[in-house]
GROMACS .gro file of C-alpha atoms in nm:
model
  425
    1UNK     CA    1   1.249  -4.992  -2.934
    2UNK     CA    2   1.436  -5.060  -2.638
    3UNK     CA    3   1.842  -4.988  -2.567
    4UNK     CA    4   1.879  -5.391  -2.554
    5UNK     CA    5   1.691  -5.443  -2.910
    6UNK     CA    6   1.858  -5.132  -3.069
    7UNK     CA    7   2.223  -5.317  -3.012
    8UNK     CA    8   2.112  -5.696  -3.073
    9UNK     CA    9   1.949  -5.569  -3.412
   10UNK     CA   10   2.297  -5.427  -3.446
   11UNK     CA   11   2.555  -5.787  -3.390
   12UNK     CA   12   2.567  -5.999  -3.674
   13UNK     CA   13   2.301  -6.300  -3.745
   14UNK     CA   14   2.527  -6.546  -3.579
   15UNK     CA   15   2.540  -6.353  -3.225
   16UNK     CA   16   2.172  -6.188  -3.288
   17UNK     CA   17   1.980  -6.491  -3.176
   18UNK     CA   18   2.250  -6.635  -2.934
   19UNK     CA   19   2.071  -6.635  -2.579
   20UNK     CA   20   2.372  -6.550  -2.401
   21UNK     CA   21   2.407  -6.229  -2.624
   22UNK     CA   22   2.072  -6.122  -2.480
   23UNK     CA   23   2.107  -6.153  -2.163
   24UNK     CA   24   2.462  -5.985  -2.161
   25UNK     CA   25   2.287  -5.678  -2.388
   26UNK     CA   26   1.995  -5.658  -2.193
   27UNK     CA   27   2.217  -5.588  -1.850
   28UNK     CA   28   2.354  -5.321  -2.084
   29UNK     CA   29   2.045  -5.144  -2.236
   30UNK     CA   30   1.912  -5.123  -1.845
   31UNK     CA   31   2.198  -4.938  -1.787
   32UNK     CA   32   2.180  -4.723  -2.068
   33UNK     CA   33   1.794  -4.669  -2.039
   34UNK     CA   34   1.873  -4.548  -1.674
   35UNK     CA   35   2.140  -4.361  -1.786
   36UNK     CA   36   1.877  -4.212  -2.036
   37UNK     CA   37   1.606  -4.132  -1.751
   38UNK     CA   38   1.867  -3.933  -1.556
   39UNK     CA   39   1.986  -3.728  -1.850
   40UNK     CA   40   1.598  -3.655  -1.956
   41UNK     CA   41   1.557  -3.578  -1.556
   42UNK     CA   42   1.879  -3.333  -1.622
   43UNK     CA   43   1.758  -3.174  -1.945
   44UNK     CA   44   1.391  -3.121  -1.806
   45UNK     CA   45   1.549  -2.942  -1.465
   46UNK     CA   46   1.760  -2.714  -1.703
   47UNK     CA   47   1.412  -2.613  -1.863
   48UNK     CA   48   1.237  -2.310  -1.693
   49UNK     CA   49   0.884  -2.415  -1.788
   50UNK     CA   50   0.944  -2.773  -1.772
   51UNK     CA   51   1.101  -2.756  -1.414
   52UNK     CA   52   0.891  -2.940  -1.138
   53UNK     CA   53   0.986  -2.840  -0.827
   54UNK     CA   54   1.075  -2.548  -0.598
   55UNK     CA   55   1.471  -2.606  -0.568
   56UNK     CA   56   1.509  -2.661  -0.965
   57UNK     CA   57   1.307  -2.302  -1.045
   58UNK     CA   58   1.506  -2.112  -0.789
   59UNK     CA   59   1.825  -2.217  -0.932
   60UNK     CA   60   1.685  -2.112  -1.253
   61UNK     CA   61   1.588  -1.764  -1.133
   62UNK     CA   62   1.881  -1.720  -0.999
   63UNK     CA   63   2.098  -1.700  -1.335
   64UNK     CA   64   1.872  -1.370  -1.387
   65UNK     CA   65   1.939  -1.255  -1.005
   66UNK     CA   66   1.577  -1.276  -0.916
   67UNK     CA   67   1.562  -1.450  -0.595
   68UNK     CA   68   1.177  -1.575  -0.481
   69UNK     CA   69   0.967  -1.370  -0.191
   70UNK     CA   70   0.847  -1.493   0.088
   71UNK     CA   71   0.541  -1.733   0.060
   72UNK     CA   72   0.602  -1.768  -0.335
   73UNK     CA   73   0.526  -2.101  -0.459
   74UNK     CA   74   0.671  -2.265  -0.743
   75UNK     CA   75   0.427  -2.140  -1.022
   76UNK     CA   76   0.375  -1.813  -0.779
   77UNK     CA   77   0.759  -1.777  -0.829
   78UNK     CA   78   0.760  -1.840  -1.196
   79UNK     CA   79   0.528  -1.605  -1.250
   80UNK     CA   80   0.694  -1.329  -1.082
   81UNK     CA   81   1.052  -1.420  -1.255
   82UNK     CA   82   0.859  -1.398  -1.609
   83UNK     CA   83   0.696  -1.068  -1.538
   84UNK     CA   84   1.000  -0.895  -1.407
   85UNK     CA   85   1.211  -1.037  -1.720
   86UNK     CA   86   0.960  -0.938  -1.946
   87UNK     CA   87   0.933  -0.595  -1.827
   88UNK     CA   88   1.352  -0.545  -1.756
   89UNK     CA   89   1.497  -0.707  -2.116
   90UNK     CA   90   1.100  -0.544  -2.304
   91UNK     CA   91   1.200  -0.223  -2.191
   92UNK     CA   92   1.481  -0.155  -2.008
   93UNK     CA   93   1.474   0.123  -1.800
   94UNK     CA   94   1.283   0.282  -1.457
   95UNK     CA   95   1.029   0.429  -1.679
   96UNK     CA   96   0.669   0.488  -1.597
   97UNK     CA   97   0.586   0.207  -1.893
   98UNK     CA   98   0.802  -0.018  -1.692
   99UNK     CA   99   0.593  -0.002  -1.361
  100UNK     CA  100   0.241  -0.060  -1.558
  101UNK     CA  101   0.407  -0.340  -1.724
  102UNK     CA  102   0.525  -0.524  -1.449
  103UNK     CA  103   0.243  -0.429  -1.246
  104UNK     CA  104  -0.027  -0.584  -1.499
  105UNK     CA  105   0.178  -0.815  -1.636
  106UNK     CA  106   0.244  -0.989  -1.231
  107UNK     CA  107  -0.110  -0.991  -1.153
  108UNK     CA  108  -0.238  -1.127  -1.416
  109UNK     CA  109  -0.006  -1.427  -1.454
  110UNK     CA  110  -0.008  -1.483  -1.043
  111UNK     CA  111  -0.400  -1.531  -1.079
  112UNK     CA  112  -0.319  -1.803  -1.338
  113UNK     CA  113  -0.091  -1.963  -1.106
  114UNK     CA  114  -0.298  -1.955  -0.844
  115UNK     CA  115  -0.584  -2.114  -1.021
  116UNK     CA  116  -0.804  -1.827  -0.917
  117UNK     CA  117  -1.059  -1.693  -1.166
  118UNK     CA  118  -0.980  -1.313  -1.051
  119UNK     CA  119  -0.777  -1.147  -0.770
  120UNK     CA  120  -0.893  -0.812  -0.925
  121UNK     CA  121  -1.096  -0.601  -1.119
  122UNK     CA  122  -1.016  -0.525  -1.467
  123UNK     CA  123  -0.789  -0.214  -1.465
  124UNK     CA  124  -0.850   0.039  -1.714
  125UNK     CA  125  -0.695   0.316  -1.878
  126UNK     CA  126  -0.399   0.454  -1.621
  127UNK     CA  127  -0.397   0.742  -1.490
  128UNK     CA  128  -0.115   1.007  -1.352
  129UNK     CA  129  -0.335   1.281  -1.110
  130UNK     CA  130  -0.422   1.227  -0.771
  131UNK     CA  131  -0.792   1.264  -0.871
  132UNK     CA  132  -0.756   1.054  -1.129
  133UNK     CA  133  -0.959   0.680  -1.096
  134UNK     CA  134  -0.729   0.374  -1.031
  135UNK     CA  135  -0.492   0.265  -1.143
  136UNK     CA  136  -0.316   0.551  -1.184
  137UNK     CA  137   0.098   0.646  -1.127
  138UNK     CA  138   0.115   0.924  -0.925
  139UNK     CA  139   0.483   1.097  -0.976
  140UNK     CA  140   0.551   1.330  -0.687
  141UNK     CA  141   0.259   1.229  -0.488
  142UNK     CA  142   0.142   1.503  -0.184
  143UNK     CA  143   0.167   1.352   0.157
  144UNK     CA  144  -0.035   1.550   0.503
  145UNK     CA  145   0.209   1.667   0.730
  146UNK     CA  146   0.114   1.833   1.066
  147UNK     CA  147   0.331   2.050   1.294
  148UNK     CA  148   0.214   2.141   1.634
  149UNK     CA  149   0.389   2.400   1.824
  150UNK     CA  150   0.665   2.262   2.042
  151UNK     CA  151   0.584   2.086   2.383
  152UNK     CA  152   0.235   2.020   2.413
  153UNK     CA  153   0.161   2.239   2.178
  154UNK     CA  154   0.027   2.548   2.349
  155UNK     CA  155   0.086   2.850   2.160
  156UNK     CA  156   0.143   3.172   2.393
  157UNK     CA  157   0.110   3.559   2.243
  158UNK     CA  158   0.398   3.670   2.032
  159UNK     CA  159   0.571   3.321   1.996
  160UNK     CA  160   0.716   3.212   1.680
  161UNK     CA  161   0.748   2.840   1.515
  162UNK     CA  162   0.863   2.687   1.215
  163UNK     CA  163   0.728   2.461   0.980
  164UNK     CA  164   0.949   2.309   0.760
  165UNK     CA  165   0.774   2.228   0.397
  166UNK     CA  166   1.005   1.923   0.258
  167UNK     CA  167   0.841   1.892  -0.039
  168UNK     CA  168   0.886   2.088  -0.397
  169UNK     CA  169   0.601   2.342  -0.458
  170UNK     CA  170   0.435   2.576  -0.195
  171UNK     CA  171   0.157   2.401   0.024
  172UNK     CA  172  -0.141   2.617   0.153
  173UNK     CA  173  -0.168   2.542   0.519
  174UNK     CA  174  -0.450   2.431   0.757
  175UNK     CA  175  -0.468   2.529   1.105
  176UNK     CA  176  -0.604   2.373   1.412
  177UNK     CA  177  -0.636   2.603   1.690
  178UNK     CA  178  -0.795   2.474   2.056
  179UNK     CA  179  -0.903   2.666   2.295
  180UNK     CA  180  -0.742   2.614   2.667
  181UNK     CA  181  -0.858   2.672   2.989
  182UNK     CA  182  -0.700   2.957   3.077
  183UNK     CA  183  -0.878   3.133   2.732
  184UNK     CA  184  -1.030   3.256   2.629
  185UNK     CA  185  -0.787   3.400   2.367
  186UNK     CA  186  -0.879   3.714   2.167
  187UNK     CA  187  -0.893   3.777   1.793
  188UNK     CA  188  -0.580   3.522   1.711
  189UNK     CA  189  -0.374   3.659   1.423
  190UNK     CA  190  -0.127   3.401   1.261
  191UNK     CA  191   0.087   3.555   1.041
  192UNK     CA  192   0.361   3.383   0.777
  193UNK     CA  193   0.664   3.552   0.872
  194UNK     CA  194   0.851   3.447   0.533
  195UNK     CA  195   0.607   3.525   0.332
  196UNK     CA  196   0.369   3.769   0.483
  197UNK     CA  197   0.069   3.627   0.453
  198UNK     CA  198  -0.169   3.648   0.736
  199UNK     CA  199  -0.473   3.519   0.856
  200UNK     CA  200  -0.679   3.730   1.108
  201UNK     CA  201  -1.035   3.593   1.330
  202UNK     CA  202  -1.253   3.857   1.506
  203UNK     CA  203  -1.376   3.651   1.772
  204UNK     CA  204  -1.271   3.455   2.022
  205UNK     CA  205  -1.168   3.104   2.065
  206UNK     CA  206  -1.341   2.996   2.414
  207UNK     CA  207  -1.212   2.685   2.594
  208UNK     CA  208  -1.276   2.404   2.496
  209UNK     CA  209  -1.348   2.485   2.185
  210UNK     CA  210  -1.227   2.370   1.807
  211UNK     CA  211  -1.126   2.658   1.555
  212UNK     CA  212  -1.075   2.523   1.229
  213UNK     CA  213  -0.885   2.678   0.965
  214UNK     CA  214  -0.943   2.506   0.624
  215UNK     CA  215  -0.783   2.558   0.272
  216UNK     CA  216  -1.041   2.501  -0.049
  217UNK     CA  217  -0.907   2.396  -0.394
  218UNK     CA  218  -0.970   2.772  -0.488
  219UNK     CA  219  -0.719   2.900  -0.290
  220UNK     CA  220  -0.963   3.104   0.025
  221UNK     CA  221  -1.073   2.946   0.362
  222UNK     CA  222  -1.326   2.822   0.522
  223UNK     CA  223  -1.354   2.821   0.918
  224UNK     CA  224  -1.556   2.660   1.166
  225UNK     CA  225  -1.571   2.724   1.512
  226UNK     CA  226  -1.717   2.418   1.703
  227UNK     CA  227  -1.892   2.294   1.416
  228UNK     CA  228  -2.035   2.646   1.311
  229UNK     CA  229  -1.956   2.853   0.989
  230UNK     CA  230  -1.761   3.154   1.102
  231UNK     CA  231  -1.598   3.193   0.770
  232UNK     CA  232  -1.755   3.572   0.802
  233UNK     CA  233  -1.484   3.641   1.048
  234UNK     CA  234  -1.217   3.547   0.881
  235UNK     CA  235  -0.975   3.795   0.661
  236UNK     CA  236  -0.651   3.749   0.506
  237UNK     CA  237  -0.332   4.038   0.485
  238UNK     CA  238  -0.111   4.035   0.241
  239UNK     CA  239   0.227   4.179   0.280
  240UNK     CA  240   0.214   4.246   0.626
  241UNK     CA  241   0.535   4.358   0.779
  242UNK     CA  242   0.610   4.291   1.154
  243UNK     CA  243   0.581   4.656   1.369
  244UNK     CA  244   0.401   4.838   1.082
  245UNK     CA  245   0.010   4.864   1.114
  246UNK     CA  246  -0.222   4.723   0.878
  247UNK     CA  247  -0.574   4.932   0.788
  248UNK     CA  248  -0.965   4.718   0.736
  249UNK     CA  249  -0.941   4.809   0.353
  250UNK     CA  250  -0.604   4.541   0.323
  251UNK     CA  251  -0.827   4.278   0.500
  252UNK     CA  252  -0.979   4.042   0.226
  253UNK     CA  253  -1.249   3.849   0.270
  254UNK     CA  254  -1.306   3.554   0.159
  255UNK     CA  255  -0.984   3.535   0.318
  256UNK     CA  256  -0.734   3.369   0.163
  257UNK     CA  257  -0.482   3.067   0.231
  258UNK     CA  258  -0.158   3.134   0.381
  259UNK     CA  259   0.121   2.984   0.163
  260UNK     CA  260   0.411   2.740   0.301
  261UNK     CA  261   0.691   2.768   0.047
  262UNK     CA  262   0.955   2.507   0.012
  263UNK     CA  263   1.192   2.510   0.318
  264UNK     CA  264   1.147   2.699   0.664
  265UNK     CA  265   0.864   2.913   0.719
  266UNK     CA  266   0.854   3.109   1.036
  267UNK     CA  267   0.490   3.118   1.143
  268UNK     CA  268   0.406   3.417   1.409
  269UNK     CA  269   0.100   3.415   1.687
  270UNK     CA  270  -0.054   3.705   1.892
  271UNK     CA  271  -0.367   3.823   1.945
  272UNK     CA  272  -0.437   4.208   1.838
  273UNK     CA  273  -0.714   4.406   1.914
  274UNK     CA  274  -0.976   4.469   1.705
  275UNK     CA  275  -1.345   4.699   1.670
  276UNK     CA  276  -1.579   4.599   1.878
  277UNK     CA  277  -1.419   4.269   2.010
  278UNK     CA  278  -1.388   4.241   2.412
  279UNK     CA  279  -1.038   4.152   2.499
  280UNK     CA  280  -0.868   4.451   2.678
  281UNK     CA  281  -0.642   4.209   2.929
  282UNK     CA  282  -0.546   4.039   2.653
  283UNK     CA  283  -0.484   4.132   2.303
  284UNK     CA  284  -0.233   4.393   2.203
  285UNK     CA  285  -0.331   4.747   2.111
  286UNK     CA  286  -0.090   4.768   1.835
  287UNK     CA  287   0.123   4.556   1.559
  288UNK     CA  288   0.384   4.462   1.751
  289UNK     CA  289   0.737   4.415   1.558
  290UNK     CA  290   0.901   4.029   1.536
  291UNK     CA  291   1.135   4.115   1.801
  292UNK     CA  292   0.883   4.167   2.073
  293UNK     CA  293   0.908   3.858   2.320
  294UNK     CA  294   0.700   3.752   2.640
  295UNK     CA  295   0.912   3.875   2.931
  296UNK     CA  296   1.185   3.587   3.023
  297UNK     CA  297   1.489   3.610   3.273
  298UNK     CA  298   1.789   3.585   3.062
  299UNK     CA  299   1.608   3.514   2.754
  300UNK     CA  300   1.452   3.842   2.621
  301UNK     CA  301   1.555   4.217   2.664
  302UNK     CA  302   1.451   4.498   2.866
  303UNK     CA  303   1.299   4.705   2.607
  304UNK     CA  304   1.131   4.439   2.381
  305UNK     CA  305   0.939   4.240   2.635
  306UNK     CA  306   0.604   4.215   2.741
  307UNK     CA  307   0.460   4.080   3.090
  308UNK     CA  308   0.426   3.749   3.028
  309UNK     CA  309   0.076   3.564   2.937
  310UNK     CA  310   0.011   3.199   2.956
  311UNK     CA  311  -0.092   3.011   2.627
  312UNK     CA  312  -0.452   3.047   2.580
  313UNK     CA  313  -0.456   2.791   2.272
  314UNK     CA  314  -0.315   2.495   2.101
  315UNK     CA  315  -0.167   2.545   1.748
  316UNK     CA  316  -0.162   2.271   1.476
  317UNK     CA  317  -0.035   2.352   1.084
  318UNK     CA  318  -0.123   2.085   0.876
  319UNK     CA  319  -0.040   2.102   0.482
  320UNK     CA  320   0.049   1.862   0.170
  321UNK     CA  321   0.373   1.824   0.072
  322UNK     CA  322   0.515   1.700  -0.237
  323UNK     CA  323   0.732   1.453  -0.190
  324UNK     CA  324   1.066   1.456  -0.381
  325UNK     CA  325   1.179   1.146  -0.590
  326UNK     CA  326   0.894   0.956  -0.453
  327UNK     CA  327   0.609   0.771  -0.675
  328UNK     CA  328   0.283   0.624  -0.531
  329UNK     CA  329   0.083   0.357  -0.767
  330UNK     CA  330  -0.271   0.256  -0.672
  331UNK     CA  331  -0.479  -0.007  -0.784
  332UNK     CA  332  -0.807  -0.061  -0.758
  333UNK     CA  333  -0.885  -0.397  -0.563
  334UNK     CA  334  -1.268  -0.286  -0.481
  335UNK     CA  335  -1.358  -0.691  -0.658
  336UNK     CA  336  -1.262  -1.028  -0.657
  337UNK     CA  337  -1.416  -1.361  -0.791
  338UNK     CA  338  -1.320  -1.681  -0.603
  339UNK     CA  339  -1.502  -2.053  -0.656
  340UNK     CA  340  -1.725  -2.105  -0.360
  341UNK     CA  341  -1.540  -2.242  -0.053
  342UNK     CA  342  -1.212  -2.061  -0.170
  343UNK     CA  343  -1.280  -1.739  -0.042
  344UNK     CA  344  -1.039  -1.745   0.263
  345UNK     CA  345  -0.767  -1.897   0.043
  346UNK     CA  346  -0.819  -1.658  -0.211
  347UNK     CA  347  -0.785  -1.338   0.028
  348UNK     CA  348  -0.480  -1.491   0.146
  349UNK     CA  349  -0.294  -1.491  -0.209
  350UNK     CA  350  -0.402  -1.128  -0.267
  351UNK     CA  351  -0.213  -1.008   0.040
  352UNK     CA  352   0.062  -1.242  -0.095
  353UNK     CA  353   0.010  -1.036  -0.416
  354UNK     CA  354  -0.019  -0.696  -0.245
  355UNK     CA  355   0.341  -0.761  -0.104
  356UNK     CA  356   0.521  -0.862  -0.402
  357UNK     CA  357   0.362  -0.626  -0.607
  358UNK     CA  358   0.499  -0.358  -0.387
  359UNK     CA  359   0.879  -0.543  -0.391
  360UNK     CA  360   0.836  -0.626  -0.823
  361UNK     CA  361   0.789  -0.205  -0.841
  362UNK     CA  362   1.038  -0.163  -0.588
  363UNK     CA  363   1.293  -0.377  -0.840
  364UNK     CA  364   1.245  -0.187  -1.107
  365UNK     CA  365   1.270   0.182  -0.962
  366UNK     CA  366   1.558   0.425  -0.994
  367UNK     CA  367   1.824   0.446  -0.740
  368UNK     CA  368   1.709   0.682  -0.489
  369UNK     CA  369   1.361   0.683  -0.554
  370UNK     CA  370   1.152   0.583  -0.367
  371UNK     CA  371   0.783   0.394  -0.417
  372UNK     CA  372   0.460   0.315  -0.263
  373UNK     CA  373   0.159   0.080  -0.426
  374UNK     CA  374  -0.167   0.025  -0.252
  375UNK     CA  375  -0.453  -0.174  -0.340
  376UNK     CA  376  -0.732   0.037  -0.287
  377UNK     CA  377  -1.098  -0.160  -0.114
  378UNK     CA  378  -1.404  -0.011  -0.215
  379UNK     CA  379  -1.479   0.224   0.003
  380UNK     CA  380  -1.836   0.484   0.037
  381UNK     CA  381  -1.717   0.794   0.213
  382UNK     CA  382  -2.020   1.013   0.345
  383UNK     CA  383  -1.853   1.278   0.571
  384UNK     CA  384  -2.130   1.425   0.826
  385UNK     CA  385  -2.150   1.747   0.978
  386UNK     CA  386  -2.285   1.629   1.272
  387UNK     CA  387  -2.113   1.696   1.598
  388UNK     CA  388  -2.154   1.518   1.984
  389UNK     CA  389  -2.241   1.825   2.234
  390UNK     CA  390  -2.425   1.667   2.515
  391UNK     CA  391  -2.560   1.356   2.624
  392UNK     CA  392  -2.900   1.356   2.795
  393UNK     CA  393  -3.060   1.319   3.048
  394UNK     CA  394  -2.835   1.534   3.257
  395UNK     CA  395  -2.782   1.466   3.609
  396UNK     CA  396  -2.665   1.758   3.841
  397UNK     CA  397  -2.565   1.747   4.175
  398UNK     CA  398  -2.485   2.003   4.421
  399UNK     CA  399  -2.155   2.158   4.494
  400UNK     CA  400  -2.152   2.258   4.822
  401UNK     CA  401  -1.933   2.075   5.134
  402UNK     CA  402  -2.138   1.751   5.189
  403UNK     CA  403  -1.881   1.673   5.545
  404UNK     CA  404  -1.764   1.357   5.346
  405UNK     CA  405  -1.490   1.260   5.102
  406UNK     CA  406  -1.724   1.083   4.844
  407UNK     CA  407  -1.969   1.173   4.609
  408UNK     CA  408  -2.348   1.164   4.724
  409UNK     CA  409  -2.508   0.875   4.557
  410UNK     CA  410  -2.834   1.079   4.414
  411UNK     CA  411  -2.980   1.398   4.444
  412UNK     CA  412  -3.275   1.395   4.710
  413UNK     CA  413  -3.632   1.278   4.605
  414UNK     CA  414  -3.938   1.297   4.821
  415UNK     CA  415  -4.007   1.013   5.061
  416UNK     CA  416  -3.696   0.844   4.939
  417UNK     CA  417  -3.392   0.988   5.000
  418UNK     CA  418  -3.213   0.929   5.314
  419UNK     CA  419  -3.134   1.284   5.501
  420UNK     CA  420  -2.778   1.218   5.549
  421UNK     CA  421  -2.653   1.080   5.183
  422UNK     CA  422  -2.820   1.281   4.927
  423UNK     CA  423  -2.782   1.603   4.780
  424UNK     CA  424  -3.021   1.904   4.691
  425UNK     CA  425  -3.235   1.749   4.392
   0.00000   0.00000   0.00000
């Protein structure tokens, strides 16, 4: 029934079926029914799942402080205000529940608004160990850290350098060591002054060359020197003290990993002389104490200096900190089912989802904490051993004066080669 019938049914018989009546009711019941429209129109903006369009769901959202991300459509942004609220008034705190919870519960309903079958896999049970499958909440996650020596990195006999481990629990470290061209150097010892852990090589590290240091999940090392097992070489000292010497029986082998506690670690180079290793020009005879210095003017003393050798090597430490009030949550994103010819649009919405995944847990974390989430591709890792060490065929040319300043074209071939612009073949 419409506003202008309501009141005419309402007037007595006599003015019911008067014309004029009508008309003047029906101007009346128009402006009521309009009236009407814009207080529905009112009502239906005031509802949050009954509210049309962009401007009208912000200003919702806003009552709950939950402004929209970049690139967040209407239902994009109604689905991110209902799995924050969820997750804030179902729970209530910074807890690891809360981060699965709004991390589920926002991918889930942002598929739904974007009218995509599946932006990812299904997750499954989480897990909290970096070894774990995704998705998983890693709490105190380990990050690589790498500290060359300072400058370029070139690492002369007797120097000393600090790595600083930020994290919480002792790291073992990797080293990196390269040989230079002024090498090569002679049975490197690095030694951890704060600890006194060391890590001896008998050989040498020619230039050029890679010697790799690595730390197993069993706590020894493994070394290879250009590409080649040398692990037999390798021993580890425990306890050593700078200036006293050291006998073969406190060598272990399989060596094992030098530790990086929390803090400053003073890390200690030099070469020492060992059985039946060449290196007399270059190594030192005996354990020399931390206060022994290359010989510098105005920088080391008389009587605890040593003539002064260049570096011979570069020195890299690398380790894996764990990082202090710091979370990481992965998620596997190895899948994704889009309707045919929606495949672009679809990839688009999951980076869309990627970044407000990373700002929903972000919302939710504890005040100085910080947070990382990564969607994780699916990925086939197959390291291989194999190394580049020449390309062939090999083209050599002479080095002797040639009475020009360029290059000779090509080395001399029979009946061919000009007399005056090749070299010897």
């Amino acid at each position: 029934m419409s506003s202008r019938e309501d009141m005419t049914a309402r007037l007595p018989p006599a003015y019911r079926e008067g014309e004029l009546a009508g008309r003047l009711l029906g101007v009346i019941g128009a402006q009521i029914e309009l009236l009407n429209d814009e207080a529905r129109e009112v009502q239906r903006a005031h509802f949050w799942r009954t509210a049309l369009n962009g401007p009208e769901v912000t200003a919702l959202g806003a009552l709950l402080d939950i402004p929209p991300e970049p690139g967040q459509g209407r239902d994009e942004y109604r689905a991110w205000v209902d799995a924050l609220r969820d997750t804030i008034l179902g729970i209530g705190g910074p807890t690891p529940a809360a981060v699965r919870s709004v991390v589920t519960g926002y991918a889930r309903r942002h598929a739904e608004a974007a009218r995509l079958p599946r932006l990812l896999p299904q997750q499954g049970e989480w897990g909290a160990g970096e070894e774990d499958p995704p998705p998983r909440l890693v709490e105190n996650p380990r990050r690589w850290r790498w500290v060359p020596a300072p400058g370029d990195g070139a690492m002369e006999p007797l120097q000393q350098i600090t790595a600083e481990n930020h994290g919480l629990d002792p790291a073992p470290a990797n080293l990196l060591l390269r040989g230079l061209a002024g090498g090569p150097e002679r049975s490197p010892l690095v030694v951890n002054l704060t600890t006194g852990e060391a890590l001896a090589f008998s050989a040498d590290v020619p230039p050029g060359s890679t010697l790799a240091l690595a730390a197993q999940p069993d706590g020894t090392m493994h070394a290879r020197l250009d590409g080649l097992d040398v692990t037999s070489r390798l021993g580890s000292i425990a306890g050593l003290v700078p200036g006293q010497p050291w006998t073969p029986a406190r060598l272990v082998a399989p060596a094992r990993a030098i530790t990086l506690r929390p803090g400053a670690n003073r890390i200690w180079f030099l070469p020492v002389a060992r059985f039946d290793v060449p290196g007399l020009d270059r190594y030192l005879a005996a354990l020399a104490d931390a206060a022994l210095v290359q010989g510098r003017f105005d920088a080391a003393s008389f009587d605890a200096a040593l003539f002064h050798q260049e570096p011979a090597l570069r020195l890299s430490i690398g380790f894996r900190e764990t990082v202090a009030a710091a979370f990481r949550v992965d998620i596997d994103a190895s899948r994704m089912l889009a309707p045919r010819g929606r495949t672009a649009e679809a990839l688009a919405t999951r980076e869309r989802l990627d970044f407000a995944l990373a700002r929903a847990v972000a919302r939710i974390r504890a005040l100085g904490v910080a947070s990382e989430l990564r969607l994780l591709p699916a990925a086939d890792i197959q390291p291989s051993p194999d190394r580049l060490v020449a390309i062939g065929p090999k083209r050599l040319r002479d080095t002797g004066p040639t009475g020009a300043d360029r290059l000779l074209p090509r080395s001399a071939t029979f009946d061919d080669s000009p007399f005056d612009a090749t070299g010897f073949g």
